[in-house]
Amino acid sequence: HKIATFEKAAGFQQALIQYTDAPTALEAKNSLDGRSIPRYLLAQHVSICHLRITFSAHKDLNIKFQSHRSRDYTNPYLPVNPTAIEGIAQPMLGSDGKIKEPESNVLLASIENMQYAVGVDVLHTVFSSFGAVRKIAMFEKNGGMQALIQYPDITTAGVAKQALEGHCIYDGGYCKLHLSYSRHTDLNVKAHDERSRDYTVSDPSAQVQAAGQAPGLSTPGA
């Protein structure tokens, strides 16, 4: 009746499939668990795909849009999500034949070996070397620190990404950056503190404290 797909972790695609009743779902589980999806049904860049099936706690999926990630076969009048058209397109390939990462004006930075505190002021100093930084939002995920850095355009973000990938913010290999493009295009930054900043809005009353003592910043490319 309904299908909803999503990414739970890197490299793993998951889906919720709703049948009419439990016996039908059980029959499908017993028949398909552990089997592989036929190669001719997979995208060209996917080599193999095994199915691991368990029962979900959900009883009735709430599908709001028809798209390449969700479908309600019981409601033909459900509106189509505009992104559904984009999802039909084949992934773009680079000159080396590998899948090309969709570009964006927002970069996602993961900070490795974070021995010193890093706040928005430090990130702004590093990333503004390649163009005007409009917004920054930092957050913790999976026990590590990540940040979203928004530039005015994709070109500036691309230059910064190429120059700063693998760059260590501090000398000695500390606070190493790993960069990828984000799906965001315009960050919704409400707070004005050491973890988030909107540089397009002036806030003279904000008092941002320096976060700990750290050695001098290293120069990108040095």
Coordinates of C-alpha atoms in Angstrom, one line a residue:
H1 CA 0.0 0.0 0.0
K2 CA 2.8 2.5 0.9
I3 CA 6.6 2.8 0.7
A4 CA 8.9 5.3 2.4
T5 CA 12.7 5.2 1.9
F6 CA 15.4 7.0 3.9
E7 CA 19.1 6.9 4.8
K8 CA 19.8 5.6 8.3
A9 CA 23.6 5.6 8.2
A10 CA 26.3 6.1 5.6
G11 CA 26.1 3.5 2.9
F12 CA 22.8 2.0 4.2
Q13 CA 19.5 2.7 2.5
Q14 CA 16.4 1.7 4.4
A15 CA 12.7 1.5 3.5
L16 CA 9.4 1.0 5.2
I17 CA 6.9 -1.1 3.1
Q18 CA 3.3 -1.3 4.2
Y19 CA 1.2 -4.3 3.2
T20 CA -2.6 -4.8 3.6
D21 CA -2.2 -7.1 6.5
A22 CA 0.3 -8.9 8.7
P23 CA 0.1 -12.3 7.0
T24 CA 1.0 -10.8 3.7
A25 CA 3.9 -8.9 5.3
L26 CA 5.2 -12.1 6.9
E27 CA 5.1 -14.0 3.6
A28 CA 7.1 -11.2 1.9
K29 CA 9.6 -11.2 4.8
N30 CA 10.1 -15.0 4.6
S31 CA 10.5 -14.9 0.9
L32 CA 12.8 -11.9 0.5
D33 CA 15.0 -11.7 3.6
G34 CA 18.6 -12.3 2.8
R35 CA 18.1 -12.2 -1.0
S36 CA 19.8 -9.9 -3.4
I37 CA 18.0 -7.4 -5.7
P38 CA 18.6 -8.5 -9.4
R39 CA 21.4 -6.6 -11.0
Y40 CA 19.4 -5.3 -13.9
L41 CA 17.1 -3.4 -11.4
L42 CA 20.0 -1.5 -9.8
A43 CA 21.6 1.7 -10.8
Q44 CA 24.7 1.4 -12.9
H45 CA 27.0 2.6 -10.0
V46 CA 25.6 0.0 -7.5
S47 CA 27.3 -3.4 -7.7
I48 CA 25.2 -5.5 -5.2
C49 CA 22.3 -5.0 -2.8
H50 CA 21.3 -7.5 -0.2
L51 CA 17.9 -7.3 1.6
R52 CA 17.8 -7.5 5.4
I53 CA 14.1 -7.5 6.6
T54 CA 12.6 -7.0 10.0
F55 CA 9.1 -6.0 11.2
S56 CA 8.6 -2.3 12.0
A57 CA 6.7 -0.8 14.9
H58 CA 4.8 1.4 12.5
K59 CA 1.2 0.4 11.7
D60 CA 0.2 3.0 9.1
L61 CA 2.7 5.2 7.2
N62 CA 2.0 8.9 6.9
I63 CA 2.9 9.7 3.3
K64 CA 2.5 13.4 2.5
F65 CA 3.9 13.5 -1.0
Q66 CA 4.4 11.2 -4.0
S67 CA 8.1 11.2 -4.8
H68 CA 11.1 9.0 -5.6
R69 CA 11.5 8.4 -1.9
S70 CA 7.9 7.9 -0.8
R71 CA 4.7 6.5 -2.4
D72 CA 1.1 6.0 -1.3
Y73 CA -0.5 3.6 -3.8
T74 CA -3.9 4.0 -2.1
N75 CA -4.2 7.7 -2.8
P76 CA -3.8 8.7 -6.5
Y77 CA -4.7 12.3 -5.6
L78 CA -1.7 12.9 -3.3
P79 CA 0.4 15.8 -4.5
V80 CA 3.7 15.2 -6.2
N81 CA 6.8 16.6 -4.5
P82 CA 8.8 18.7 -7.0
T83 CA 12.0 16.9 -6.0
A84 CA 10.4 13.7 -7.4
I85 CA 11.3 14.9 -10.9
E86 CA 14.9 15.4 -9.8
G87 CA 15.1 12.0 -8.3
I88 CA 14.4 10.3 -11.6
A89 CA 17.5 11.7 -13.2
Q90 CA 20.6 9.5 -13.3
P91 CA 23.5 10.5 -11.1
M92 CA 26.1 12.8 -12.8
L93 CA 29.5 11.2 -13.5
G94 CA 32.8 13.1 -13.4
S95 CA 35.6 12.8 -15.9
D96 CA 37.0 9.9 -14.0
G97 CA 33.8 7.9 -14.3
K98 CA 32.9 8.3 -10.6
I99 CA 29.7 9.7 -9.3
K100 CA 29.9 13.5 -9.1
E101 CA 28.8 14.9 -5.7
P102 CA 25.9 17.4 -6.1
E103 CA 27.4 20.9 -5.6
S104 CA 26.0 23.4 -3.1
N105 CA 26.8 26.8 -1.7
V106 CA 26.8 25.3 1.8
L107 CA 29.6 23.1 2.9
L108 CA 29.4 20.4 5.6
A109 CA 32.6 20.2 7.7
S110 CA 33.5 17.4 10.0
I111 CA 36.3 18.2 12.5
E112 CA 38.7 15.3 13.3
N113 CA 41.2 15.2 16.2
M114 CA 39.6 18.1 17.9
Q115 CA 42.1 18.8 20.7
Y116 CA 41.3 22.5 20.9
A117 CA 38.0 24.2 21.1
V118 CA 36.7 25.5 17.8
G119 CA 33.9 28.1 17.6
V120 CA 32.3 30.1 14.8
D121 CA 35.0 32.8 15.0
V122 CA 37.7 30.3 14.3
L123 CA 35.8 28.7 11.4
H124 CA 35.0 32.2 10.0
T125 CA 38.6 33.1 10.0
V126 CA 39.6 29.9 8.1
F127 CA 36.7 29.8 5.6
S128 CA 36.5 33.5 4.9
S129 CA 40.0 33.3 3.3
F130 CA 38.3 32.1 0.2
G131 CA 35.2 34.3 0.1
A132 CA 32.5 36.0 2.2
V133 CA 31.0 33.6 4.7
R134 CA 27.3 34.3 5.1
K135 CA 26.3 31.9 7.9
I136 CA 27.8 29.2 10.1
A137 CA 26.0 26.6 12.3
M138 CA 27.8 24.1 14.4
F139 CA 26.4 20.9 16.0
E140 CA 27.5 17.6 17.5
K141 CA 26.7 14.4 15.7
N142 CA 27.9 10.8 16.4
G143 CA 30.2 12.0 19.1
G144 CA 32.0 14.5 16.8
M145 CA 31.7 18.1 15.9
Q146 CA 30.3 19.2 12.6
A147 CA 29.5 22.6 11.0
L148 CA 27.6 24.0 8.1
I149 CA 29.3 26.9 6.3
Q150 CA 27.2 29.0 3.9
Y151 CA 28.8 30.9 1.0
P152 CA 27.0 33.3 -1.4
D153 CA 27.4 30.9 -4.3
I154 CA 28.5 27.4 -5.4
T155 CA 31.7 28.6 -7.1
T156 CA 33.1 30.1 -3.9
A157 CA 32.1 27.0 -1.9
G158 CA 33.8 24.8 -4.4
V159 CA 37.1 26.7 -4.2
A160 CA 37.0 26.6 -0.4
K161 CA 36.2 22.9 -0.4
Q162 CA 39.1 22.0 -2.7
A163 CA 41.6 24.1 -0.7
L164 CA 40.5 23.1 2.8
E165 CA 39.8 19.4 2.4
G166 CA 42.2 17.7 4.8
H167 CA 43.4 21.0 6.2
C168 CA 44.3 21.1 9.9
I169 CA 43.0 24.3 11.6
Y170 CA 45.9 24.2 14.1
D171 CA 49.5 23.2 13.6
G172 CA 50.4 19.7 14.7
G173 CA 47.6 18.0 12.9
Y174 CA 44.8 19.2 15.2
C175 CA 41.2 19.9 14.2
K176 CA 41.5 18.3 10.7
L177 CA 38.7 19.3 8.3
H178 CA 36.8 16.8 6.1
L179 CA 34.4 18.6 3.7
S180 CA 31.4 17.7 1.6
Y181 CA 28.6 19.6 0.0
S182 CA 25.4 19.9 2.0
R183 CA 21.9 19.6 0.7
H184 CA 21.1 22.9 2.4
T185 CA 21.1 26.1 0.4
D186 CA 20.1 28.7 3.0
L187 CA 20.7 28.1 6.7
N188 CA 18.1 29.1 9.2
V189 CA 20.3 30.6 11.9
K190 CA 18.4 32.1 14.9
A191 CA 21.0 32.2 17.7
H192 CA 24.0 34.5 17.8
D193 CA 26.6 32.7 19.8
E194 CA 29.9 30.7 19.6
R195 CA 28.1 27.8 17.7
S196 CA 26.0 29.8 15.2
R197 CA 26.2 33.1 13.5
D198 CA 24.4 34.9 10.7
Y199 CA 26.9 37.4 9.2
T200 CA 24.3 39.0 7.1
V201 CA 22.6 40.4 10.2
S202 CA 24.5 42.8 12.5
D203 CA 24.1 42.2 16.2
P204 CA 26.4 44.6 18.1
S205 CA 24.9 43.4 21.5
A206 CA 26.2 39.9 21.1
Q207 CA 29.0 39.0 23.3
V208 CA 31.0 36.0 22.0
Q209 CA 33.6 34.6 24.3
A210 CA 36.8 33.1 23.1
A211 CA 36.7 29.3 23.5
G212 CA 39.8 28.2 25.3
Q213 CA 43.5 28.7 24.6
A214 CA 44.9 27.3 21.4
P215 CA 48.0 27.7 19.3
G216 CA 48.0 29.9 16.2
L217 CA 45.9 28.9 13.2
S218 CA 47.8 27.1 10.4
T219 CA 47.7 28.5 6.9
P220 CA 45.7 26.5 4.3
G221 CA 48.1 24.8 1.8
A222 CA 51.1 25.4 4.1

